[in-house]
Coordinates of C-alpha atoms in Angstrom, one line a residue:
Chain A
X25 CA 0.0 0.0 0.0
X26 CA 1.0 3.6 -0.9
X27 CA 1.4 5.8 2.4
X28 CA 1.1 9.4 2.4
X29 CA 3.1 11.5 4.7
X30 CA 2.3 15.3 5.2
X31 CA 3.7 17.8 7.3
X32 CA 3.4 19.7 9.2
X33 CA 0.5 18.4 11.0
X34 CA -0.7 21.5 12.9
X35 CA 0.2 25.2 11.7
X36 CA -0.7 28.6 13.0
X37 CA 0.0 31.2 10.3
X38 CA -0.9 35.0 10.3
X39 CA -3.7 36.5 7.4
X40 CA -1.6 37.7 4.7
X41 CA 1.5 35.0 5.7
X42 CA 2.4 32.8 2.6
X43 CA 1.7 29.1 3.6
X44 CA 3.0 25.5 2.5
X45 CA 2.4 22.1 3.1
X46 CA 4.1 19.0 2.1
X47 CA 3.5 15.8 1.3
X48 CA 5.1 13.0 0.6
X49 CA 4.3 9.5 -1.0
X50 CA 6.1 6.3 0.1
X51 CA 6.6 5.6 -3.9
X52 CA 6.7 7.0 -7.0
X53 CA 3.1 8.3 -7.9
X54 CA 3.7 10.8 -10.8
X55 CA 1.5 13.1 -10.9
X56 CA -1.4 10.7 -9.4
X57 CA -2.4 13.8 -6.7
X58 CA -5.0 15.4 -5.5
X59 CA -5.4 18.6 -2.4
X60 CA -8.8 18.8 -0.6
X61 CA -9.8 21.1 2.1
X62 CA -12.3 20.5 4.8
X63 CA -13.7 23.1 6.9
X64 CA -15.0 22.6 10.1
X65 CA -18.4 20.2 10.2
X66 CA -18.2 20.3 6.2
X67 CA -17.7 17.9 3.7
X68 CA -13.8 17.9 2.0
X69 CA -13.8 20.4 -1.1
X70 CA -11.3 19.5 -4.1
X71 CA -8.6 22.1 -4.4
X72 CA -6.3 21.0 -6.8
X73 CA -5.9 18.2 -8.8
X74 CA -3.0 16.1 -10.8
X75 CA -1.1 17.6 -8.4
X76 CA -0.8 21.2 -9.9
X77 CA -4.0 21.8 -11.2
X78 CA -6.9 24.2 -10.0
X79 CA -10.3 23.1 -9.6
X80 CA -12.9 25.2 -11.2
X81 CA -13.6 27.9 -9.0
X82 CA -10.7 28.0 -6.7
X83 CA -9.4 30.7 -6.2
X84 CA -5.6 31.4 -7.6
X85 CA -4.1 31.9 -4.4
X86 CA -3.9 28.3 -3.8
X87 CA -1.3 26.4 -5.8
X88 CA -0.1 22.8 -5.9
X89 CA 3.5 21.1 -6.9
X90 CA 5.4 18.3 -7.4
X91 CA 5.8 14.5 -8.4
X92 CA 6.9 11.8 -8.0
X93 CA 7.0 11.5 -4.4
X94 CA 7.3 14.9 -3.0
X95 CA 4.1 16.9 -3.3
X96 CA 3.6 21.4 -2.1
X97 CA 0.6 22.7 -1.4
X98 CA 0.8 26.5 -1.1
X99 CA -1.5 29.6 -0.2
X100 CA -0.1 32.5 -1.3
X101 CA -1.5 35.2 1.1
X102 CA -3.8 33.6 4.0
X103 CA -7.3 34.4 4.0
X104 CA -9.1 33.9 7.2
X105 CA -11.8 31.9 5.5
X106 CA -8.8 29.5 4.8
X107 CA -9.1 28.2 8.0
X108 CA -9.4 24.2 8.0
X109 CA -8.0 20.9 7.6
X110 CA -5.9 20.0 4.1
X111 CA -5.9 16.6 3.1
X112 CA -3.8 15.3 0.6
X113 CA -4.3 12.2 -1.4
X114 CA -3.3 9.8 -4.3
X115 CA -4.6 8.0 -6.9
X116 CA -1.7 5.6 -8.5
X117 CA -2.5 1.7 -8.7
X118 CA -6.0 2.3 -9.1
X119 CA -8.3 1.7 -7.5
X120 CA -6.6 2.5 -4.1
X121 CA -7.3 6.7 -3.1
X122 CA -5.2 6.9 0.2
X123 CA -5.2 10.5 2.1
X124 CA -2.7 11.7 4.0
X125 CA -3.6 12.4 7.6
X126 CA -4.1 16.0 6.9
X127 CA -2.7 19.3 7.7
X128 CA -4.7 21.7 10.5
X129 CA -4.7 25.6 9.7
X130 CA -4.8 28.0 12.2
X131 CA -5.0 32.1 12.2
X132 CA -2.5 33.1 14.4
Chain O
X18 CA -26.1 21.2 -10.8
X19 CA -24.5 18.0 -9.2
X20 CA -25.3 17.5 -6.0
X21 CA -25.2 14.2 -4.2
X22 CA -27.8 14.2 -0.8
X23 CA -26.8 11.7 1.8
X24 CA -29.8 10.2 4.7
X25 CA -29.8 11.2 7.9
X26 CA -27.9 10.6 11.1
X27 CA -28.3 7.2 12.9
X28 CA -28.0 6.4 16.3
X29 CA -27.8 2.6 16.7
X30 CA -26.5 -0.3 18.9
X31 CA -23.5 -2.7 18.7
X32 CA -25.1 -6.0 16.4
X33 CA -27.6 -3.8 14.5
X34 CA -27.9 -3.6 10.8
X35 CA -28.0 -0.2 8.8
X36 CA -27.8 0.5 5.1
X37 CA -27.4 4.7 4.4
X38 CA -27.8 5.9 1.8
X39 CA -26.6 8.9 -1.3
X40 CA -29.1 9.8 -3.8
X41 CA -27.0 11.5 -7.1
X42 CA -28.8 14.2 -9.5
X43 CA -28.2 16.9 -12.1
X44 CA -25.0 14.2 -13.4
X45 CA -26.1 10.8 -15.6
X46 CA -25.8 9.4 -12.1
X47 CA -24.8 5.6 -14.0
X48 CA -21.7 7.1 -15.9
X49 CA -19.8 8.2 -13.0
X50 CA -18.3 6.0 -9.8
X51 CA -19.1 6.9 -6.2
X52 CA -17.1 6.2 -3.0
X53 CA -17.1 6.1 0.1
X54 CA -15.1 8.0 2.9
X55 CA -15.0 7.4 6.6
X56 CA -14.0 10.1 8.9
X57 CA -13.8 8.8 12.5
X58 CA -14.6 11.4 15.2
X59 CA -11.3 14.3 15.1
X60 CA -9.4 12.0 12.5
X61 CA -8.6 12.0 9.3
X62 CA -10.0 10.4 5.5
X63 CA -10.2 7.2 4.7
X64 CA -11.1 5.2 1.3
X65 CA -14.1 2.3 2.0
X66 CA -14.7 2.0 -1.5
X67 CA -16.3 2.6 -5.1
X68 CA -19.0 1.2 -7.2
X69 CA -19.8 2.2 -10.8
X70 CA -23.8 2.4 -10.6
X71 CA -24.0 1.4 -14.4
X72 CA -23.1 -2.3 -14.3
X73 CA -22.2 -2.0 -10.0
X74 CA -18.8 -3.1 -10.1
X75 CA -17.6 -2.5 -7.2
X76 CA -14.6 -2.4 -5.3
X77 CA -13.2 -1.8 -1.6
X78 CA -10.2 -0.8 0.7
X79 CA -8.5 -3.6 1.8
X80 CA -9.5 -2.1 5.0
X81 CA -13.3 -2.4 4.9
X82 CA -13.6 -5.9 2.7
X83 CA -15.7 -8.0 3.7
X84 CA -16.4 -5.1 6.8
X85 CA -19.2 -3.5 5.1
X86 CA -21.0 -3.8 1.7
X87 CA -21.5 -0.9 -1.3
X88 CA -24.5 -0.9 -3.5
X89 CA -26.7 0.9 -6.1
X90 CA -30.1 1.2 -7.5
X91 CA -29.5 3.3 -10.6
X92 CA -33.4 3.3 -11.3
X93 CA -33.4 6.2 -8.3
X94 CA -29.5 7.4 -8.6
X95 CA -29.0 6.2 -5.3
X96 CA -25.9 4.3 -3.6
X97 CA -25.8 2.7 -0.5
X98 CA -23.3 1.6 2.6
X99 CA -24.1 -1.0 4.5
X100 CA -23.3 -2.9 7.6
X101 CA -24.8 -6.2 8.8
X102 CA -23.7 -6.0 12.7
X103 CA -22.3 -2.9 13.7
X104 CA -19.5 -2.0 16.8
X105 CA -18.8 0.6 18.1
X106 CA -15.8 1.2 16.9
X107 CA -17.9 2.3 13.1
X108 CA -19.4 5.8 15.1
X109 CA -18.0 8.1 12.2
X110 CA -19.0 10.7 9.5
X111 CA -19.5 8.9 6.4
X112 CA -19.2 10.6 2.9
X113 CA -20.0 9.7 -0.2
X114 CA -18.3 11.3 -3.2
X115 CA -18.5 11.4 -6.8
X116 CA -15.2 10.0 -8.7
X117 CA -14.4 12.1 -11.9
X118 CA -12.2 9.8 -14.3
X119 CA -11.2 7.4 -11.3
X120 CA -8.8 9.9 -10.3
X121 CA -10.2 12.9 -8.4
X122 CA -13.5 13.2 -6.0
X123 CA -15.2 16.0 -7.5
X124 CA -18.5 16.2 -5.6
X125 CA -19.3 15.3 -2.1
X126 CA -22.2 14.5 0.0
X127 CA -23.3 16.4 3.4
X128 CA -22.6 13.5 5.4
X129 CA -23.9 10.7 7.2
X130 CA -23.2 10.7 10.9
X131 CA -23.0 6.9 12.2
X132 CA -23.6 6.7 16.4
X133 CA -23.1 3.3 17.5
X134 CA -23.9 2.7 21.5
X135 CA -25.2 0.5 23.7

């Protein structure tokens, strides 16, 4: 099974403060990822998919890099509706769709 | 406009059966495949598994075969999650999801919350 590893786990981060997020797949997954965000009591919201692409609607200040097996996630200026849970997650050797444990965003 | 509408919250006991459900519209509900996601209480996501409503080929996580069963009645776009004796140990939030090209989970249901206690 594929394991996904992001970090931090837990970040505070000031409204305007450029933030990133990693993650990192235990093998090689191309390009086979995806970036979800979950706000508090709400379903998970695509972000970005095959790894650098933006979801309809989303706004441009949230980007998304990588492959292989190291994956960024960045937010170019924190918003304070930009406060929730990331979640990344692959989609190589279909069909297995394993998340990472997620990534908790806090306004400082 | 998709939206996927999941049943209501259950509050149950350990050894009961419950089948929840996801009802798909505004999408040709048997051309895409749906999962399901369990999110235990303050945890993360985790993949249960898919089925394609058209022909309902299915497939699951290692981690939930044979722990649960995925279904579909595409004559109401509906797919369900089922258990046959429940612990306690399934209390979670349980999503379904719509799977775009078997890669990406474009659309997401409100939720299901699962209560399991004696």
């Amino acid at each position: 099974d594929i394991q996904m590893t992001q970090s931090p786990s837990s970040l505070s981060a000031s409204v305007g403060d450029r933030v990133t997020i990693t993650c990192q797949a235990s093998q090689d997954i191309s390009n086979y990822l995806n970036w979800y965000q979950q706000k508090p009591g709400k379903a998970p919201k695509l972000l970005i998919y095959d790894a650098s692409n933006l979801e309809t609607g989303v706004p441009s200040r949230f980007s998304g890099s990588g492959s292989g097996t190291d994956f960024t996630f960045t937010i170019s200026s924190l918003q304070p509706e930009d406060i929730a849970t990331y979640y990344c997650q692959q989609y190589d050797n279909l069909p297995s769709y394993t998340f990472g444990q997620g990534t908790k965003l806090e306004i400082k | 406009e998709v939206q996927l509408v999941q049943s209501g919250a259950e509050v149950k006991k350990p050894g009961e059966s419950l089948k929840i459900s996801c009802k798909g519209s505004g999408y040709s509900f048997t051309s895409y495949w749906i999962g399901w996601v369990r999110q235990m209480p303050g945890k993360g996501l985790e993949w249960m598994g898919i089925i394609y409503p058209g022909d309902s080929d299915t497939r699951y996580s290692p981690s939930f075969q044979g722990q649960v069963t995925i279904s579909a009645d595409k004559s109401i776009s509906t797919a369900y999650l089922q258990w046959s004796s429940l612990k306690a140990s399934d209390t979670a939030m349980y999503y379904c999801a719509r799977l775009w090209a078997m890669d990406k989970f474009d659309y997401w249901g409100q939720g299901t919350l699962v209560t399991v206690s004696s």
